mmCIF file of C-alpha atoms in Angstrom:
data_model
loop_
_atom_site.group_PDB
_atom_site.id
_atom_site.type_symbol
_atom_site.label_atom_id
_atom_site.label_comp_id
_atom_site.label_asym_id
_atom_site.label_seq_id
_atom_site.Cartn_x
_atom_site.Cartn_y
_atom_site.Cartn_z
ATOM 1 C CA GLY A 1 -6.617 -1.928 15.139
ATOM 2 C CA GLU A 2 -3.421 -0.227 13.998
ATOM 3 C CA ASN A 3 -3.319 3.488 13.310
ATOM 4 C CA VAL A 4 -0.542 5.155 11.377
ATOM 5 C CA GLU A 5 -0.108 8.928 11.355
ATOM 6 C CA GLN A 6 2.091 10.586 8.772
ATOM 7 C CA HIS A 7 3.536 14.130 8.658
ATOM 8 C CA PRO A 8 3.891 16.407 6.870
ATOM 9 C CA SER A 9 1.338 16.221 4.241
ATOM 10 C CA THR A 10 3.191 18.280 1.712
ATOM 11 C CA LEU A 11 7.002 18.947 1.623
ATOM 12 C CA SER A 12 8.881 21.299 -0.776
ATOM 13 C CA VAL A 13 12.671 21.180 -0.813
ATOM 14 C CA GLN A 14 15.344 22.501 -2.980
ATOM 15 C CA GLU A 15 17.294 20.086 -5.187
ATOM 16 C CA GLY A 16 20.137 18.830 -3.290
ATOM 17 C CA ASP A 17 18.754 19.260 0.080
ATOM 18 C CA SER A 18 17.432 16.534 2.396
ATOM 19 C CA ALA A 19 13.856 15.471 2.984
ATOM 20 C CA VAL A 20 12.503 13.833 6.098
ATOM 21 C CA ILE A 21 9.045 12.255 6.518
ATOM 22 C CA LYS A 22 7.741 10.980 9.779
ATOM 23 C CA CYS A 23 5.270 8.379 10.787
ATOM 24 C CA THR A 24 3.963 7.080 14.062
ATOM 25 C CA TYR A 25 2.076 3.931 14.785
ATOM 26 C CA SER A 26 -0.261 2.755 17.584
ATOM 27 C CA ASP A 27 0.045 -0.985 17.815
ATOM 28 C CA SER A 28 3.237 -2.086 19.585
ATOM 29 C CA ALA A 29 2.740 -5.667 18.028
ATOM 30 C CA SER A 30 3.580 -4.107 14.546
ATOM 31 C CA ASN A 31 6.840 -5.412 13.190
ATOM 32 C CA TYR A 32 7.123 -4.501 9.663
ATOM 33 C CA PHE A 33 7.420 -0.877 8.259
ATOM 34 C CA PRO A 34 7.509 -0.364 4.521
ATOM 35 C CA TRP A 35 7.781 2.917 2.572
ATOM 36 C CA TYR A 36 6.046 3.274 -0.804
ATOM 37 C CA LYS A 37 6.575 5.947 -3.567
ATOM 38 C CA GLN A 38 3.726 6.708 -5.874
ATOM 39 C CA GLU A 39 4.138 8.835 -8.966
ATOM 40 C CA LEU A 40 1.073 10.612 -10.380
ATOM 41 C CA GLY A 41 -1.303 7.911 -12.093
ATOM 42 C CA LYS A 42 0.920 5.087 -11.136
ATOM 43 C CA ARG A 43 0.978 2.143 -8.657
ATOM 44 C CA PRO A 44 2.691 2.386 -5.232
ATOM 45 C CA GLN A 45 6.077 0.948 -5.442
ATOM 46 C CA LEU A 46 8.231 -0.200 -2.325
ATOM 47 C CA ILE A 47 11.431 1.835 -1.914
ATOM 48 C CA ILE A 48 12.713 0.533 1.448
ATOM 49 C CA ASP A 49 11.404 -1.304 4.474
ATOM 50 C CA ILE A 50 12.502 -2.161 7.882
ATOM 51 C CA ARG A 51 11.629 -4.829 10.477
ATOM 52 C CA SER A 52 11.300 -4.217 14.146
ATOM 53 C CA ASN A 53 14.560 -5.990 15.023
ATOM 54 C CA VAL A 54 16.515 -3.374 13.209
ATOM 55 C CA GLY A 55 16.849 0.309 13.952
ATOM 56 C CA GLU A 56 18.124 1.709 10.793
ATOM 57 C CA LYS A 57 18.420 0.616 7.167
ATOM 58 C CA LYS A 58 20.051 2.465 4.308
ATOM 59 C CA ASP A 59 19.917 2.169 0.480
ATOM 60 C CA GLN A 60 22.031 4.667 -1.447
ATOM 61 C CA ARG A 61 20.215 8.034 -0.832
ATOM 62 C CA ILE A 62 17.314 6.606 1.147
ATOM 63 C CA ALA A 63 17.414 5.670 4.787
ATOM 64 C CA VAL A 64 14.757 4.643 7.200
ATOM 65 C CA THR A 65 15.052 4.793 11.027
ATOM 66 C CA LEU A 66 12.778 2.988 13.702
ATOM 67 C CA ASN A 67 12.290 3.767 17.309
ATOM 68 C CA LYS A 68 10.250 1.000 18.739
ATOM 69 C CA THR A 69 9.926 2.532 22.188
ATOM 70 C CA ALA A 70 8.443 5.855 20.985
ATOM 71 C CA LYS A 71 6.573 3.843 17.982
ATOM 72 C CA HIS A 72 7.828 6.049 15.269
ATOM 73 C CA PHE A 73 9.810 5.696 12.042
ATOM 74 C CA SER A 74 11.182 8.096 9.569
ATOM 75 C CA LEU A 75 12.185 8.158 5.880
ATOM 76 C CA HIS A 76 15.330 10.267 5.090
ATOM 77 C CA ILE A 77 16.114 11.169 1.499
ATOM 78 C CA THR A 78 19.546 12.768 0.924
ATOM 79 C CA GLU A 79 20.649 14.879 -2.166
ATOM 80 C CA THR A 80 17.134 15.141 -3.476
ATOM 81 C CA GLN A 81 16.547 15.057 -7.129
ATOM 82 C CA PRO A 82 13.608 16.319 -9.319
ATOM 83 C CA GLU A 83 12.667 12.654 -9.908
ATOM 84 C CA ASP A 84 12.175 12.197 -6.239
ATOM 85 C CA SER A 85 8.927 14.342 -6.571
ATOM 86 C CA ALA A 86 6.051 11.925 -5.860
ATOM 87 C CA VAL A 87 3.749 10.985 -3.037
ATOM 88 C CA TYR A 88 5.278 8.826 -0.205
ATOM 89 C CA PHE A 89 3.436 6.524 1.998
ATOM 90 C CA CYS A 90 4.391 4.875 5.190
ATOM 91 C CA ALA A 91 2.834 1.738 6.557
ATOM 92 C CA ALA A 92 2.821 -0.662 9.384
ATOM 93 C CA SER A 93 2.013 -4.429 9.680
ATOM 94 C CA MET A 94 1.961 -7.075 12.133
ATOM 95 C CA ARG A 95 3.601 -9.610 10.000
ATOM 96 C CA GLU A 96 3.177 -13.000 11.524
ATOM 97 C CA VAL A 97 5.643 -15.795 11.066
ATOM 98 C CA THR A 98 3.068 -18.084 9.608
ATOM 99 C CA GLY A 99 -0.427 -17.500 8.363
ATOM 100 C CA GLY A 100 -2.150 -14.320 9.152
ATOM 101 C CA GLY A 101 -1.328 -12.476 6.022
ATOM 102 C CA ASN A 102 0.163 -9.086 5.612
ATOM 103 C CA LYS A 103 -2.329 -6.379 6.406
ATOM 104 C CA LEU A 104 -0.861 -3.130 5.753
ATOM 105 C CA THR A 105 -2.164 0.045 7.486
ATOM 106 C CA PHE A 106 -1.022 3.031 5.464
ATOM 107 C CA GLY A 107 -0.441 6.609 6.501
ATOM 108 C CA THR A 108 -2.226 9.414 4.518
ATOM 109 C CA GLY A 109 0.741 10.263 2.444
ATOM 110 C CA THR A 110 3.217 13.008 1.913
ATOM 111 C CA GLN A 111 3.466 15.054 -1.341
ATOM 112 C CA LEU A 112 7.275 15.726 -1.893
ATOM 113 C CA LYS A 113 8.177 18.322 -4.435
ATOM 114 C CA VAL A 114 11.698 18.807 -5.279
ATOM 115 C CA GLU A 115 12.330 22.328 -6.796
ATOM 116 C CA LEU A 116 15.141 23.198 -9.173
ATOM 117 C CA ASN B 1 6.280 -12.570 -15.825
ATOM 118 C CA ALA B 2 3.420 -10.091 -15.763
ATOM 119 C CA GLY B 3 3.212 -9.563 -11.958
ATOM 120 C CA VAL B 4 0.007 -8.308 -10.706
ATOM 121 C CA THR B 5 -2.482 -7.401 -13.365
ATOM 122 C CA GLN B 6 -5.932 -5.732 -12.939
ATOM 123 C CA THR B 7 -8.876 -5.311 -15.321
ATOM 124 C CA PRO B 8 -10.598 -3.028 -16.240
ATOM 125 C CA LYS B 9 -8.354 0.099 -16.063
ATOM 126 C CA PHE B 10 -11.344 2.418 -15.961
ATOM 127 C CA GLN B 11 -15.128 1.764 -15.232
ATOM 128 C CA VAL B 12 -18.102 4.100 -14.895
ATOM 129 C CA LEU B 13 -21.138 2.646 -13.241
ATOM 130 C CA LYS B 14 -24.571 3.846 -12.318
ATOM 131 C CA THR B 15 -25.840 3.689 -8.589
ATOM 132 C CA GLY B 16 -27.194 0.161 -7.889
ATOM 133 C CA GLN B 17 -25.207 -1.669 -10.684
ATOM 134 C CA SER B 18 -22.957 -4.577 -9.840
ATOM 135 C CA MET B 19 -19.577 -5.426 -11.194
ATOM 136 C CA THR B 20 -16.308 -7.358 -10.555
ATOM 137 C CA LEU B 21 -12.960 -6.044 -10.571
ATOM 138 C CA GLN B 22 -10.430 -8.656 -11.644
ATOM 139 C CA CYS B 23 -6.918 -9.379 -10.117
ATOM 140 C CA ALA B 24 -4.554 -11.833 -11.078
ATOM 141 C CA GLN B 25 -0.755 -12.511 -10.216
ATOM 142 C CA ASP B 26 1.672 -15.108 -11.671
ATOM 143 C CA MET B 27 4.127 -15.069 -8.882
ATOM 144 C CA ASN B 28 2.565 -17.963 -6.950
ATOM 145 C CA HIS B 29 1.940 -15.594 -3.930
ATOM 146 C CA GLU B 30 -0.120 -16.845 -1.160
ATOM 147 C CA TYR B 31 -1.149 -13.378 0.082
ATOM 148 C CA MET B 32 -3.567 -11.179 -1.968
ATOM 149 C CA SER B 33 -5.256 -7.973 -0.792
ATOM 150 C CA TRP B 34 -7.599 -5.290 -2.218
ATOM 151 C CA TYR B 35 -7.251 -1.655 -1.277
ATOM 152 C CA ARG B 36 -8.924 1.607 -2.154
ATOM 153 C CA GLN B 37 -7.152 4.784 -2.398
ATOM 154 C CA ASP B 38 -9.144 8.224 -1.768
ATOM 155 C CA PRO B 39 -7.584 11.690 -1.923
ATOM 156 C CA GLY B 40 -6.036 12.561 1.622
ATOM 157 C CA MET B 41 -6.723 9.031 2.842
ATOM 158 C CA GLY B 42 -4.010 6.989 1.633
ATOM 159 C CA LEU B 43 -4.846 3.351 0.994
ATOM 160 C CA ARG B 44 -7.267 1.335 3.019
ATOM 161 C CA LEU B 45 -7.645 -2.336 3.080
ATOM 162 C CA ILE B 46 -10.871 -3.724 1.885
ATOM 163 C CA HIS B 47 -10.428 -7.547 1.906
ATOM 164 C CA TYR B 48 -7.517 -9.877 1.936
ATOM 165 C CA SER B 49 -6.749 -13.565 1.542
ATOM 166 C CA VAL B 50 -3.880 -15.730 2.935
ATOM 167 C CA GLY B 51 -4.490 -18.633 0.447
ATOM 168 C CA ALA B 52 -6.973 -20.265 -1.822
ATOM 169 C CA GLY B 53 -10.398 -20.684 0.075
ATOM 170 C CA ILE B 54 -9.471 -18.167 2.809
ATOM 171 C CA THR B 55 -10.569 -14.678 2.848
ATOM 172 C CA ASP B 56 -11.016 -12.050 5.674
ATOM 173 C CA GLN B 57 -12.215 -8.525 5.915
ATOM 174 C CA GLY B 58 -9.897 -5.452 6.189
ATOM 175 C CA GLU B 59 -10.720 -1.996 7.315
ATOM 176 C CA VAL B 60 -13.550 -0.971 4.850
ATOM 177 C CA PRO B 61 -15.349 -4.227 3.660
ATOM 178 C CA ASN B 62 -18.876 -2.948 3.607
ATOM 179 C CA GLY B 63 -20.459 -3.267 -0.058
ATOM 180 C CA TYR B 64 -17.681 -5.527 -1.351
ATOM 181 C CA ASN B 65 -17.317 -9.304 -1.618
ATOM 182 C CA VAL B 66 -14.452 -11.424 -2.479
ATOM 183 C CA SER B 67 -13.570 -14.984 -3.026
ATOM 184 C CA ARG B 68 -10.366 -17.031 -3.793
ATOM 185 C CA SER B 69 -10.964 -20.171 -5.606
ATOM 186 C CA THR B 70 -7.281 -20.250 -7.127
ATOM 187 C CA THR B 71 -4.003 -19.013 -5.893
ATOM 188 C CA GLU B 72 -3.758 -16.622 -9.029
ATOM 189 C CA ASP B 73 -6.972 -14.817 -8.909
ATOM 190 C CA PHE B 74 -8.694 -12.536 -6.182
ATOM 191 C CA PRO B 75 -11.898 -10.852 -7.830
ATOM 192 C CA LEU B 76 -13.461 -8.065 -6.056
ATOM 193 C CA ARG B 77 -17.278 -7.677 -6.422
ATOM 194 C CA LEU B 78 -19.342 -4.669 -5.859
ATOM 195 C CA LEU B 79 -22.747 -5.707 -5.083
ATOM 196 C CA SER B 80 -24.695 -2.514 -5.465
ATOM 197 C CA ALA B 81 -22.502 0.363 -6.386
ATOM 198 C CA ALA B 82 -22.847 3.732 -4.506
ATOM 199 C CA PRO B 83 -21.282 6.986 -5.189
ATOM 200 C CA SER B 84 -19.238 6.562 -2.100
ATOM 201 C CA GLN B 85 -17.356 3.740 -3.872
ATOM 202 C CA THR B 86 -15.822 6.121 -6.384
ATOM 203 C CA SER B 87 -12.149 5.440 -5.838
ATOM 204 C CA VAL B 88 -9.005 3.942 -7.259
ATOM 205 C CA TYR B 89 -8.814 0.242 -6.458
ATOM 206 C CA PHE B 90 -5.535 -1.596 -6.066
ATOM 207 C CA CYS B 91 -4.797 -5.126 -5.803
ATOM 208 C CA ALA B 92 -1.671 -6.368 -4.263
ATOM 209 C CA SER B 93 0.047 -9.695 -3.656
ATOM 210 C CA SER B 94 2.946 -11.022 -1.500
ATOM 211 C CA ALA B 95 4.755 -14.269 -0.616
ATOM 212 C CA ALA B 96 3.831 -15.740 2.743
ATOM 213 C CA GLY B 97 7.370 -16.631 3.732
ATOM 214 C CA LEU B 98 8.767 -16.828 7.137
ATOM 215 C CA ALA B 99 10.361 -14.405 9.381
ATOM 216 C CA GLY B 100 13.505 -13.085 7.591
ATOM 217 C CA SER B 101 12.191 -13.623 4.173
ATOM 218 C CA GLY B 102 10.712 -10.945 1.769
ATOM 219 C CA TYR B 103 7.607 -9.172 2.813
ATOM 220 C CA GLU B 104 7.187 -6.892 -0.209
ATOM 221 C CA GLN B 105 3.629 -6.304 -1.588
ATOM 222 C CA PHE B 106 3.482 -6.026 -5.176
ATOM 223 C CA PHE B 107 0.803 -3.657 -6.327
ATOM 224 C CA GLY B 108 -1.235 -3.969 -9.559
ATOM 225 C CA PRO B 109 -1.721 -0.834 -11.911
ATOM 226 C CA GLY B 110 -5.151 0.003 -10.391
ATOM 227 C CA THR B 111 -8.703 0.410 -11.469
ATOM 228 C CA ARG B 112 -10.286 3.872 -11.518
ATOM 229 C CA LEU B 113 -14.008 3.512 -10.656
ATOM 230 C CA THR B 114 -16.623 6.183 -10.983
ATOM 231 C CA VAL B 115 -20.090 5.597 -9.578
ATOM 232 C CA LEU B 116 -22.651 8.172 -10.791
#
């Protein structure tokens, strides 16, 4: 099955700096890579996702890059703010065209702390 | 539109007891999944369903049963609770779609279960 590794497990940055979280996956058939943000005691919420036919996607201060050859993808947060403090999870899925479902394999999470 | 709802929010069981965690969604999503979240281990897939009457096992299915009699509901049953099942349980749903359409999984608020 799919295996997703995520680094670092904790990340502390100064407000305004950039943060980068990296993930690798094992199954070359995976084609969908979402990133979730989870605040303490809350549910995971999707912040950005990328599909295997795209190398990079950006949404305001958040961007994700995908390298299919190396089987890794990264989350980039620029101009970090205190409200970015949370746990971030990467995930991978072999999303099929029809049927099959959407089984996500998650990384173990990164605790991001943005310090004033 | 309530999205994905879960009950109860909190539950304490004694070893050997059984119970059912409820999950419902009102978005007419075909796909529904159950995950458990343990510290340092991310979210792990227990069981999933691609439609009414169809279920399959995920990464950690032992000790849990599911059924999907309607599109809206996807209950998770603990047959004989064990301390190792102490965790936070999240239900999620997503549309089936085809390649190019939205893949986002929407999570419920979670159920915090403690088994003594």
